[in-house]
Short mmCIF file of C-alpha atoms in Angstrom, two decimals:
data_model
loop_
_atom_site.label_atom_id
_atom_site.label_comp_id
_atom_site.label_asym_id
_atom_site.label_seq_id
_atom_site.Cartn_x
_atom_site.Cartn_y
_atom_site.Cartn_z
CA MET A 215 2.49 12.87 26.38
CA ASP A 216 5.24 11.44 24.12
CA ILE A 217 4.61 10.22 20.59
CA LEU A 218 7.05 7.78 18.96
CA LEU A 219 7.66 8.72 15.36
CA PHE A 220 8.35 6.59 12.31
CA GLY A 221 8.96 7.11 8.60
CA ILE A 222 8.39 10.52 7.10
CA ALA A 223 7.06 11.82 10.45
CA ARG A 224 10.65 11.80 11.75
CA GLU A 225 11.71 14.02 8.88
CA ILE A 226 8.77 16.37 9.18
CA ILE A 227 9.04 16.80 12.95
CA GLY A 228 12.82 16.51 12.97
CA ASP A 229 13.11 14.02 15.83
CA GLN A 230 12.36 10.42 16.73
CA LYS A 231 9.95 11.43 19.44
CA LEU A 232 7.48 14.27 19.85
CA ARG A 233 6.63 15.64 23.28
CA LEU A 234 3.20 17.27 23.28
CA PRO A 235 2.86 20.54 25.22
CA GLY A 236 1.29 20.15 28.67
CA ASP A 237 -1.95 21.93 27.74
CA HIS A 238 -2.63 19.89 24.59
CA GLY A 239 -6.12 18.81 25.70
CA ILE A 240 -5.99 15.72 23.51
CA ASP A 241 -8.03 12.75 24.72
CA THR A 242 -8.76 10.70 21.59
CA VAL A 243 -6.83 9.37 18.61
CA MET A 244 -8.83 11.69 16.33
CA GLY A 245 -7.87 14.60 18.57
CA LEU A 246 -4.22 13.65 18.24
CA LYS A 247 -4.45 13.34 14.45
CA THR A 248 -6.15 16.72 14.20
CA TRP A 249 -3.54 18.30 16.47
CA LEU A 250 -0.74 16.80 14.37
CA LEU A 251 -2.22 18.06 11.11
CA ASN A 252 -2.86 21.51 12.53
CA ASN A 253 0.72 21.75 13.74
CA TYR A 254 2.38 19.86 10.89
CA PRO A 255 0.10 20.27 7.86
CA GLN A 256 2.68 18.60 5.63
CA MET A 257 1.90 15.34 7.43
CA GLY A 258 -0.76 14.73 4.79
CA ASN A 259 -4.29 13.69 5.60
CA LEU A 260 -6.02 12.01 8.51
CA ASN A 261 -6.74 8.76 6.76
CA SER A 262 -3.15 8.15 5.71
CA LEU A 263 -1.78 8.19 9.28
CA ALA A 264 -1.84 5.09 11.44
CA ILE A 265 -1.66 5.55 15.21
CA ALA A 266 -0.78 2.64 17.46
CA VAL A 267 -1.61 2.80 21.17
CA ASP A 268 0.13 0.25 23.38
CA GLN A 269 1.17 -1.67 20.26
CA GLU A 270 -2.30 -1.93 18.84
CA TYR A 271 -3.69 -0.09 15.81
CA ALA A 272 -6.06 2.53 17.20
CA GLN A 273 -9.39 3.62 15.73
CA ASP A 274 -10.13 7.35 15.73
CA ASP A 275 -12.55 7.26 18.67
CA LEU A 276 -10.17 5.49 21.07
CA LYS A 277 -9.49 7.41 24.30
CA ILE A 278 -5.83 8.05 25.00
CA HIS A 279 -4.06 9.13 28.14
CA GLU A 280 -0.67 9.74 29.69
CA GLY A 281 1.48 6.68 30.22
CA GLN A 282 0.47 4.82 27.08
CA GLU A 283 2.93 4.07 24.30
CA ILE A 284 1.66 6.06 21.35
CA ALA A 285 3.29 5.63 17.94
CA LEU A 286 2.69 7.52 14.72
CA ILE A 287 3.15 5.24 11.73
CA PRO A 288 2.93 6.93 8.35
CA PRO A 289 2.84 4.73 5.24
CA VAL A 290 6.09 3.95 3.42
CA SER A 291 6.26 2.68 -0.14
CA GLY A 292 9.89 1.86 -0.90
CA GLY A 293 10.87 -1.47 -2.35
CA MET B 159 18.87 -40.57 11.90
CA ASP B 160 15.96 -42.90 11.20
CA HIS B 161 14.65 -42.28 7.69
CA GLY B 162 12.37 -45.29 7.90
CA LYS B 163 9.08 -43.35 7.89
CA ILE B 164 10.14 -40.80 5.33
CA ASP B 165 8.14 -40.65 2.12
CA ARG B 166 10.25 -39.12 -0.60
CA SER B 167 8.02 -40.31 -3.43
CA GLY B 168 7.49 -37.66 -6.04
CA PHE B 169 10.94 -36.17 -5.49
CA SER B 170 13.70 -36.87 -7.99
CA ALA B 171 17.18 -37.86 -6.83
CA ALA B 172 18.34 -34.31 -7.57
CA GLU B 173 15.50 -32.86 -5.49
CA GLN B 174 16.19 -35.25 -2.62
CA GLN B 175 19.80 -34.07 -2.50
CA ARG B 176 18.98 -30.41 -2.86
CA TYR B 177 16.22 -30.25 -0.25
CA ASP B 178 17.80 -32.68 2.20
CA ARG B 179 18.07 -30.13 5.05
CA HIS B 180 14.37 -29.27 4.68
CA PHE B 181 13.53 -32.98 4.75
CA LEU B 182 15.52 -33.35 7.95
CA LEU B 183 13.99 -30.35 9.67
CA PRO B 184 11.50 -31.38 12.38
CA GLY B 185 8.14 -29.79 11.72
CA PHE B 186 8.93 -29.32 8.04
CA GLY B 187 10.00 -32.48 6.22
CA GLU B 188 8.75 -33.96 2.97
CA GLY B 189 5.15 -32.86 3.46
CA ALA B 190 6.03 -29.17 3.66
CA GLN B 191 8.58 -29.48 0.86
CA ARG B 192 5.92 -31.06 -1.36
CA LYS B 193 3.64 -28.08 -0.67
CA LEU B 194 6.44 -25.71 -1.71
CA LYS B 195 6.97 -27.76 -4.86
CA ASN B 196 3.26 -27.52 -5.68
CA GLY B 197 3.12 -23.82 -4.78
CA CYS B 198 2.88 -20.80 -7.09
CA VAL B 199 4.11 -17.39 -5.93
CA LEU B 200 3.89 -14.08 -7.74
CA VAL B 201 6.54 -11.51 -6.83
CA ILE B 202 5.64 -7.93 -7.75
CA GLY B 203 8.82 -5.95 -8.41
CA ALA B 204 12.30 -7.33 -8.97
CA GLY B 205 14.00 -4.69 -6.86
CA GLY B 206 15.45 -4.40 -3.38
CA LEU B 207 12.71 -6.48 -1.74
CA GLY B 208 12.23 -8.71 -4.78
CA SER B 209 15.90 -9.74 -4.79
CA PRO B 210 16.01 -11.69 -1.50
CA LEU B 211 12.41 -12.83 -1.98
CA LEU B 212 13.19 -14.38 -5.34
CA LEU B 213 16.55 -15.82 -4.32
CA TYR B 214 15.20 -17.57 -1.21
CA LEU B 215 11.95 -18.75 -2.80
CA ALA B 216 13.86 -20.26 -5.72
CA ALA B 217 16.46 -21.86 -3.48
CA ALA B 218 13.72 -23.26 -1.23
CA GLY B 219 12.13 -25.04 -4.17
CA VAL B 220 8.86 -23.15 -4.69
CA GLY B 221 7.52 -24.86 -7.82
CA GLN B 222 6.49 -21.83 -9.82
CA ILE B 223 7.61 -18.25 -9.33
CA GLY B 224 6.18 -15.40 -11.38
CA ILE B 225 8.06 -12.09 -11.57
CA VAL B 226 6.46 -8.80 -12.62
CA ASP B 227 8.67 -5.80 -13.46
CA PHE B 228 8.85 -3.46 -16.43
CA ASP B 229 12.26 -1.97 -15.67
CA GLU B 230 15.87 -2.63 -16.70
CA VAL B 231 18.87 -3.25 -14.46
CA ASP B 232 20.67 0.00 -13.60
CA ALA B 233 24.07 0.45 -11.97
CA SER B 234 22.38 2.27 -9.05
CA ASN B 235 20.34 -0.89 -8.31
CA LEU B 236 23.36 -3.05 -7.53
CA HIS B 237 24.05 -1.83 -3.97
CA ARG B 238 20.87 -3.55 -2.78
CA GLN B 239 19.37 -5.61 -5.60
CA VAL B 240 21.69 -8.55 -5.04
CA ILE B 241 20.00 -10.79 -7.59
CA PHE B 242 21.70 -8.86 -10.43
CA ASP B 243 25.25 -8.84 -11.75
CA GLU B 244 27.30 -5.97 -13.09
CA ALA B 245 27.18 -7.70 -16.48
CA GLN B 246 23.36 -7.47 -16.52
CA ILE B 247 23.17 -3.66 -16.48
CA GLY B 248 20.75 -2.58 -19.20
CA GLU B 249 19.01 -5.96 -19.40
CA SER B 250 15.34 -6.54 -18.64
CA LYS B 251 15.06 -7.12 -14.89
CA VAL B 252 12.67 -10.04 -15.17
CA GLU B 253 14.85 -11.79 -17.74
CA ALA B 254 18.05 -11.11 -15.77
CA ALA B 255 16.37 -12.38 -12.57
CA LYS B 256 15.02 -15.44 -14.35
CA ALA B 257 18.50 -16.35 -15.64
CA ARG B 258 19.98 -16.02 -12.15
CA LEU B 259 17.20 -18.06 -10.51
CA GLN B 260 17.39 -20.86 -13.06
CA GLY B 261 21.14 -20.93 -12.36
CA ILE B 262 20.43 -21.34 -8.63
CA ASN B 263 17.67 -23.90 -9.07
CA PRO B 264 16.96 -25.47 -12.48
CA LEU B 265 14.28 -27.73 -10.94
CA ILE B 266 11.63 -24.99 -10.67
CA ASN B 267 9.62 -22.99 -13.18
CA ILE B 268 10.10 -19.22 -13.52
CA VAL B 269 7.51 -17.13 -15.39
CA SER B 270 8.48 -13.59 -16.35
CA TYR B 271 6.07 -10.70 -16.91
CA SER B 272 8.08 -7.88 -18.44
CA GLN B 273 5.37 -5.30 -17.97
CA ARG B 274 3.97 -2.80 -15.53
CA LEU B 275 1.25 -4.24 -13.26
CA THR B 276 -1.92 -2.28 -14.06
CA SER B 277 -5.63 -2.36 -13.33
CA ALA B 278 -6.06 -3.90 -16.78
CA ASN B 279 -3.76 -6.92 -16.28
CA ALA B 280 -3.51 -7.45 -12.50
CA MET B 281 -6.53 -9.75 -12.00
CA GLU B 282 -5.56 -12.00 -14.87
CA ILE B 283 -1.95 -12.34 -13.69
CA ILE B 284 -2.71 -12.76 -9.97
CA THR B 285 -5.51 -15.30 -10.44
CA GLY B 286 -3.04 -18.01 -11.43
CA TYR B 287 -1.04 -17.83 -8.18
CA ASP B 288 -1.49 -19.06 -4.60
CA VAL B 289 0.38 -16.24 -2.88
CA VAL B 290 1.38 -12.71 -3.91
CA ALA B 291 4.44 -10.94 -2.48
CA ASP B 292 4.48 -7.16 -2.87
CA GLY B 293 7.93 -5.69 -3.41
CA SER B 294 6.76 -2.68 -5.41
CA ASP B 295 8.06 0.83 -4.85
CA ASN B 296 5.09 3.20 -5.09
CA PHE B 297 1.71 3.76 -3.44
CA ALA B 298 -0.38 3.33 -6.59
CA THR B 299 0.97 -0.20 -7.11
CA ARG B 300 0.61 -1.03 -3.40
CA TYR B 301 -3.10 -0.18 -3.44
CA LEU B 302 -3.47 -1.99 -6.76
CA VAL B 303 -1.81 -5.17 -5.42
CA ASN B 304 -3.86 -4.99 -2.23
CA ASP B 305 -7.18 -4.53 -3.97
CA ALA B 306 -6.45 -7.20 -6.59
CA CYS B 307 -5.49 -9.67 -3.83
CA VAL B 308 -8.67 -8.97 -1.86
CA LEU B 309 -10.86 -9.24 -4.96
CA ALA B 310 -9.10 -12.46 -6.01
CA GLY B 311 -8.97 -13.91 -2.46
CA LYS B 312 -5.15 -14.20 -2.38
CA PRO B 313 -2.82 -13.56 0.55
CA ASN B 314 -0.61 -10.48 0.06
CA VAL B 315 2.79 -10.74 1.72
CA TYR B 316 3.62 -7.09 2.20
CA GLY B 317 7.00 -5.50 2.82
CA SER B 318 7.95 -1.86 2.48
CA ILE B 319 10.97 0.27 3.34
CA PHE B 320 11.95 3.87 3.97
CA GLN B 321 15.56 4.94 4.57
CA PHE B 322 16.43 2.88 7.71
CA GLU B 323 12.97 1.48 8.49
CA GLY B 324 10.90 -1.42 7.25
CA GLN B 325 7.35 -2.76 7.59
CA VAL B 326 6.14 -6.35 7.11
CA SER B 327 2.68 -7.88 7.29
CA VAL B 328 0.55 -10.51 5.61
CA PHE B 329 -2.69 -9.03 4.32
CA ASN B 330 -5.91 -10.80 3.39
CA HIS B 331 -4.74 -14.10 4.83
CA ARG B 332 -7.46 -16.74 5.04
CA ASP B 333 -7.35 -18.59 8.35
CA GLU B 334 -8.40 -22.19 8.94
CA LYS B 335 -11.97 -21.05 9.61
CA GLY B 336 -12.12 -19.30 6.24
CA ARG B 337 -11.98 -15.76 7.67
CA TYR B 338 -9.83 -13.17 5.90
CA GLY B 339 -7.41 -11.07 7.92
CA PRO B 340 -6.97 -7.29 7.61
CA ASN B 341 -5.61 -5.75 4.42
CA TYR B 342 -3.62 -2.63 3.50
CA ARG B 343 -6.74 -0.44 3.44
CA ASP B 344 -7.48 -1.38 7.05
CA LEU B 345 -4.10 0.06 7.97
CA PHE B 346 -3.96 3.02 5.58
CA PRO B 347 -7.45 3.83 4.24
CA SER B 348 -6.13 6.50 1.92
CA PRO B 349 -2.73 7.28 0.42
CA PRO B 350 -0.66 10.24 1.56
CA PRO B 351 -0.75 13.25 -0.77
CA SER B 352 1.25 12.59 -3.92
CA GLY B 353 4.93 13.43 -3.46
CA LEU B 354 4.86 13.59 0.36
CA VAL B 355 6.57 10.29 1.06
CA PRO B 356 9.64 9.92 -1.13
CA ASN B 357 10.67 6.54 -2.55
CA CYS B 358 14.15 4.98 -2.47
CA ALA B 359 15.13 6.68 -5.73
CA GLU B 360 14.40 10.07 -4.17
CA THR B 361 15.51 9.69 -0.56
CA GLY B 362 18.00 6.84 -0.61
CA VAL B 363 17.97 3.57 1.29
CA LEU B 364 20.50 1.56 3.26
CA GLY B 365 21.29 -1.32 0.89
CA VAL B 366 21.05 -4.11 3.44
CA LEU B 367 17.61 -3.01 4.70
CA PRO B 368 15.56 -4.44 1.79
CA GLY B 369 17.67 -7.57 2.21
CA ILE B 370 16.29 -7.94 5.74
CA ILE B 371 12.70 -6.98 4.93
CA GLY B 372 12.54 -9.00 1.70
CA SER B 373 13.91 -12.04 3.57
CA MET B 374 11.10 -11.64 6.12
CA GLN B 375 8.63 -11.65 3.24
CA ALA B 376 10.22 -14.83 1.85
CA LEU B 377 9.83 -16.40 5.30
CA GLU B 378 6.11 -15.60 5.39
CA VAL B 379 5.55 -16.87 1.83
CA ILE B 380 7.21 -20.16 2.77
CA LYS B 381 5.16 -20.45 5.98
CA ILE B 382 1.90 -19.84 4.08
CA LEU B 383 2.72 -22.36 1.35
CA ALA B 384 4.11 -24.98 3.71
CA GLY B 385 1.35 -24.47 6.27
CA ILE B 386 3.71 -24.04 9.21
CA GLY B 387 3.88 -21.63 12.13
CA GLU B 388 1.88 -18.50 12.84
CA VAL B 389 1.45 -16.34 9.75
CA MET B 390 2.04 -12.60 10.30
CA SER B 391 -1.66 -11.83 9.72
CA GLY B 392 -3.42 -9.14 11.76
CA ARG B 393 -0.05 -7.78 12.82
CA LEU B 394 2.34 -5.17 11.42
CA TRP B 395 6.04 -5.61 12.11
CA LEU B 396 8.06 -2.39 12.25
CA PHE B 397 11.84 -2.51 12.11
CA ASP B 398 14.13 0.41 12.94
CA ALA B 399 17.57 -0.60 11.68
CA LEU B 400 19.47 2.27 13.35
CA ALA B 401 18.09 1.58 16.81
CA PHE B 402 17.97 -2.18 16.14
CA GLU B 403 14.47 -2.14 17.55
CA SER B 404 11.33 -3.75 16.30
CA ARG B 405 7.69 -3.48 17.29
CA THR B 406 4.72 -5.65 16.42
CA ILE B 407 1.47 -3.71 16.15
CA LYS B 408 -1.82 -5.58 16.27
CA ILE B 409 -4.12 -4.54 13.43
CA GLY B 410 -7.81 -5.21 12.97
CA LYS B 411 -10.36 -4.83 10.23
CA ARG B 412 -12.19 -1.55 9.66
CA ALA B 413 -15.96 -1.52 9.22
CA ASP B 414 -15.53 1.17 6.54
CA ASN B 415 -13.03 -0.75 4.41
CA PRO B 416 -14.30 -0.08 0.86
CA LEU B 417 -13.25 -3.55 -0.31
CA ASN B 418 -14.69 -5.88 2.31
CA GLY B 419 -16.08 -3.76 5.13
CA GLU B 420 -19.74 -3.51 6.01
CA HIS B 421 -20.66 -1.54 2.89
CA PRO B 422 -18.17 -2.37 0.13
CA THR B 423 -17.95 0.23 -2.65
CA ILE B 424 -15.02 -1.17 -4.65
CA HIS B 425 -16.02 -4.22 -6.64
CA ARG B 426 -13.41 -3.99 -9.39
CA LEU B 427 -10.00 -2.40 -9.75
CA ILE B 428 -9.95 1.41 -10.00
CA ASP B 429 -7.53 4.00 -11.43
CA TYR B 430 -4.76 3.83 -8.80
CA GLU B 431 -2.62 6.61 -10.24
CA ALA B 432 -5.60 8.95 -9.91
CA PHE B 433 -6.40 7.56 -6.44
CA CYS B 434 -2.85 8.33 -5.34
CA GLY B 435 -2.83 11.71 -7.08
CA VAL B 436 -0.03 10.72 -9.45
CA GLY B 437 0.42 13.00 -12.46
CA GLN B 438 -1.70 15.76 -10.97
CA GLY B 439 1.29 17.63 -9.62
CA SER B 440 2.81 19.91 -12.22
CA ASP B 441 -0.01 21.59 -14.08
CA ILE B 442 -2.99 20.96 -11.83
CA LYS B 443 -3.52 22.38 -8.38
CA GLY B 444 -4.86 19.86 -5.89
CA ILE B 445 -6.72 20.17 -2.62
CA SER B 446 -6.81 17.35 -0.08
CA VAL B 447 -10.10 16.23 1.41
CA ASP B 448 -8.98 17.63 4.75
CA GLU B 449 -8.13 21.02 3.28
CA PHE B 450 -11.48 20.97 1.52
CA GLN B 451 -13.30 20.14 4.75
CA GLU B 452 -11.47 23.00 6.45
CA MET B 453 -12.54 25.30 3.61
CA LYS B 454 -16.18 24.25 3.93
CA ARG B 455 -16.08 25.18 7.60
CA GLY B 456 -14.38 28.52 6.91
CA GLU B 457 -15.58 31.88 5.62
CA ALA B 458 -14.04 31.89 2.14
CA ASP B 459 -16.40 31.80 -0.83
CA PHE B 460 -15.87 29.01 -3.31
CA GLN B 461 -17.77 26.91 -5.82
CA LEU B 462 -17.87 23.10 -5.77
CA VAL B 463 -18.35 21.40 -9.13
CA ASP B 464 -19.10 17.70 -9.64
CA VAL B 465 -18.10 16.42 -13.11
CA ARG B 466 -19.52 12.92 -12.71
CA GLU B 467 -22.41 11.85 -14.87
CA ALA B 468 -26.05 12.42 -13.86
CA GLN B 469 -26.76 8.87 -12.66
CA GLU B 470 -23.64 8.88 -10.45
CA TYR B 471 -24.73 12.23 -9.03
CA ARG B 472 -28.18 10.87 -8.21
CA ARG B 473 -26.68 7.90 -6.38
CA LYS B 474 -24.59 10.10 -4.10
CA ASN B 475 -23.29 13.64 -4.03
CA ILE B 476 -21.75 16.15 -1.66
CA GLY B 477 -23.68 19.16 -2.85
CA GLY B 478 -21.48 20.05 -5.82
CA PHE B 479 -22.93 21.86 -8.83
CA PRO B 480 -23.43 19.09 -11.42
CA ILE B 481 -21.57 19.63 -14.69
CA PRO B 482 -20.98 16.19 -16.20
CA LEU B 483 -17.66 15.83 -18.01
CA SER B 484 -19.60 14.80 -21.12
CA ARG B 485 -21.32 18.22 -21.21
CA LEU B 486 -18.39 20.32 -19.98
CA GLU B 487 -18.01 22.49 -23.07
CA GLU B 488 -21.74 23.14 -23.25
CA LEU B 489 -22.06 24.09 -19.57
CA HIS B 490 -18.66 25.64 -18.75
CA GLU B 491 -20.06 29.17 -18.39
CA GLN B 492 -21.68 28.12 -15.14
CA ILE B 493 -18.25 27.60 -13.59
CA ALA B 494 -17.08 30.69 -11.71
CA LYS B 495 -13.93 32.54 -12.71
CA ASP B 496 -13.90 35.03 -9.84
CA LYS B 497 -13.40 32.65 -6.89
CA LYS B 498 -11.81 29.35 -6.01
CA VAL B 499 -13.51 26.43 -7.72
CA ILE B 500 -13.08 22.91 -6.37
CA ILE B 501 -13.73 20.26 -9.01
CA HIS B 502 -14.32 16.65 -8.10
CA CYS B 503 -15.31 13.32 -9.62
CA GLU B 504 -15.33 9.81 -8.16
CA SER B 505 -11.58 9.38 -7.60
CA GLY B 506 -9.79 12.41 -9.06
CA ALA B 507 -9.03 11.34 -12.63
CA ARG B 508 -11.93 12.83 -14.56
CA SER B 509 -11.78 16.06 -12.56
CA ALA B 510 -8.12 16.35 -13.60
CA THR B 511 -9.18 15.97 -17.23
CA ALA B 512 -11.90 18.59 -16.74
CA ILE B 513 -9.41 21.04 -15.22
CA ARG B 514 -6.96 20.59 -18.08
CA THR B 515 -9.74 21.09 -20.63
CA LEU B 516 -11.10 24.21 -18.92
CA ALA B 517 -7.63 25.72 -18.60
CA GLU B 518 -6.74 25.06 -22.22
CA LEU B 519 -10.01 26.02 -23.89
CA TYR B 520 -11.27 28.81 -21.68
CA GLY B 521 -8.25 30.02 -19.71
CA TYR B 522 -9.43 29.05 -16.20
CA THR B 523 -6.72 29.50 -13.56
CA ASN B 524 -8.83 29.21 -10.39
CA LEU B 525 -9.54 25.45 -10.44
CA TYR B 526 -8.52 22.94 -7.78
CA ASN B 527 -8.78 19.16 -8.05
CA LEU B 528 -10.26 17.40 -5.01
CA GLU B 529 -7.65 14.67 -4.44
CA GLY B 530 -9.15 11.20 -4.34
CA GLY B 531 -12.57 12.59 -5.32
CA ILE B 532 -15.89 12.03 -3.60
CA ARG B 533 -14.76 8.54 -2.62
CA ALA B 534 -11.84 9.81 -0.54
CA TYR B 535 -13.97 12.62 0.87
CA LEU B 536 -16.76 10.34 2.04
CA ALA B 537 -14.25 7.85 3.41
CA ALA B 538 -12.65 10.62 5.48
CA PHE B 539 -15.91 12.36 6.40
CA PRO B 540 -18.74 9.84 6.33
CA PRO B 541 -22.20 11.38 6.42
CA VAL B 542 -23.65 11.51 9.93
CA GLN B 543 -26.28 8.78 10.33
CA SER B 544 -29.61 10.19 11.48
#
């Protein structure tokens, strides 16, 4: 499963895309957020990360699967 | 071209000349131009986003433009803040911007607010405007602008940038059926930990990027005022300048939005610096609600202390030992010194005060401030409904 990265997530993970390991076992948006925070604690907190699945903002309980476009959109504040 | 049906009444000769290309534009014309002329827009921040916003709104003939900024023009602003001149370095930004805008279009009214937007003044300033455009540069102000717009029922034309990326949306937009669209808290319920996401001053920004994003905001302001097109409500536009790619993400409303969800808890503006953990960095140790949740699940022994007042505690609590801030000195001996102590209040401000007091008066070194307080905790971990 590939995750498109934006904003500070690119800096933290060091790439524009994150490929999850094959045995990740993630099947919901909440599962993905938890995995991200466990692996990259500097990402902040669950409620400050927006996840979009197939170009739609995804609630935590949404099921996700291989083949969807999943994007991690952290907040940005610059002006 | 046949100008027979055109009604230019109410426009001076100077206005008719100036706005001629808007008058000619099919689907725009005098009607839309009149709406711009009667429109009032408040631009928060005369910076990278504020520059194109202000320049295009003034040129387009928006009747009244308010500008809020407390800062002065600095040489390091000039690579992106194209509203300012070299000669204006050191001047008040709002006054420098006002002078430039009146030079571009003397037929409109510019109101300057040379002050920081705060919880104390935001409602009063915003109430007088039809549309708010957020070009601020920090999370505390972004939540403040969002909440004030929702409480005042104003659309919030949002733009934000980071290095080579930008975001645009229109929050709290009222559609023709009177329904309000999503707002910033539907997208980002809580701010990132203080200091995690650097601003332009810390991380740099490609100068042309705010020019693009701020121009998009100007476009949406004009569409809202003129009543044309599809407003960017319920959608977030992401722009990646390096890849020259953009994405439009559909966004919806959250049932747990504390402003206008099913059970609203915010009815007036709060302390946004405390909410965003600003000023808690240097001398006070913080713990995020997620770290705290992790701790609760773990083995380590700790004490949780709630410094809100008794009536707040009765209304809701998360099992903390109640030591109201007003009785802190009287009751401080009940706070442990031999293990981690997590101190919380409603949003993180009073607990910060309590930690400072306890450290100074009694030498505590084992205190951690729960960032965002009980409000952030319950938003992240709502109680399970039985």
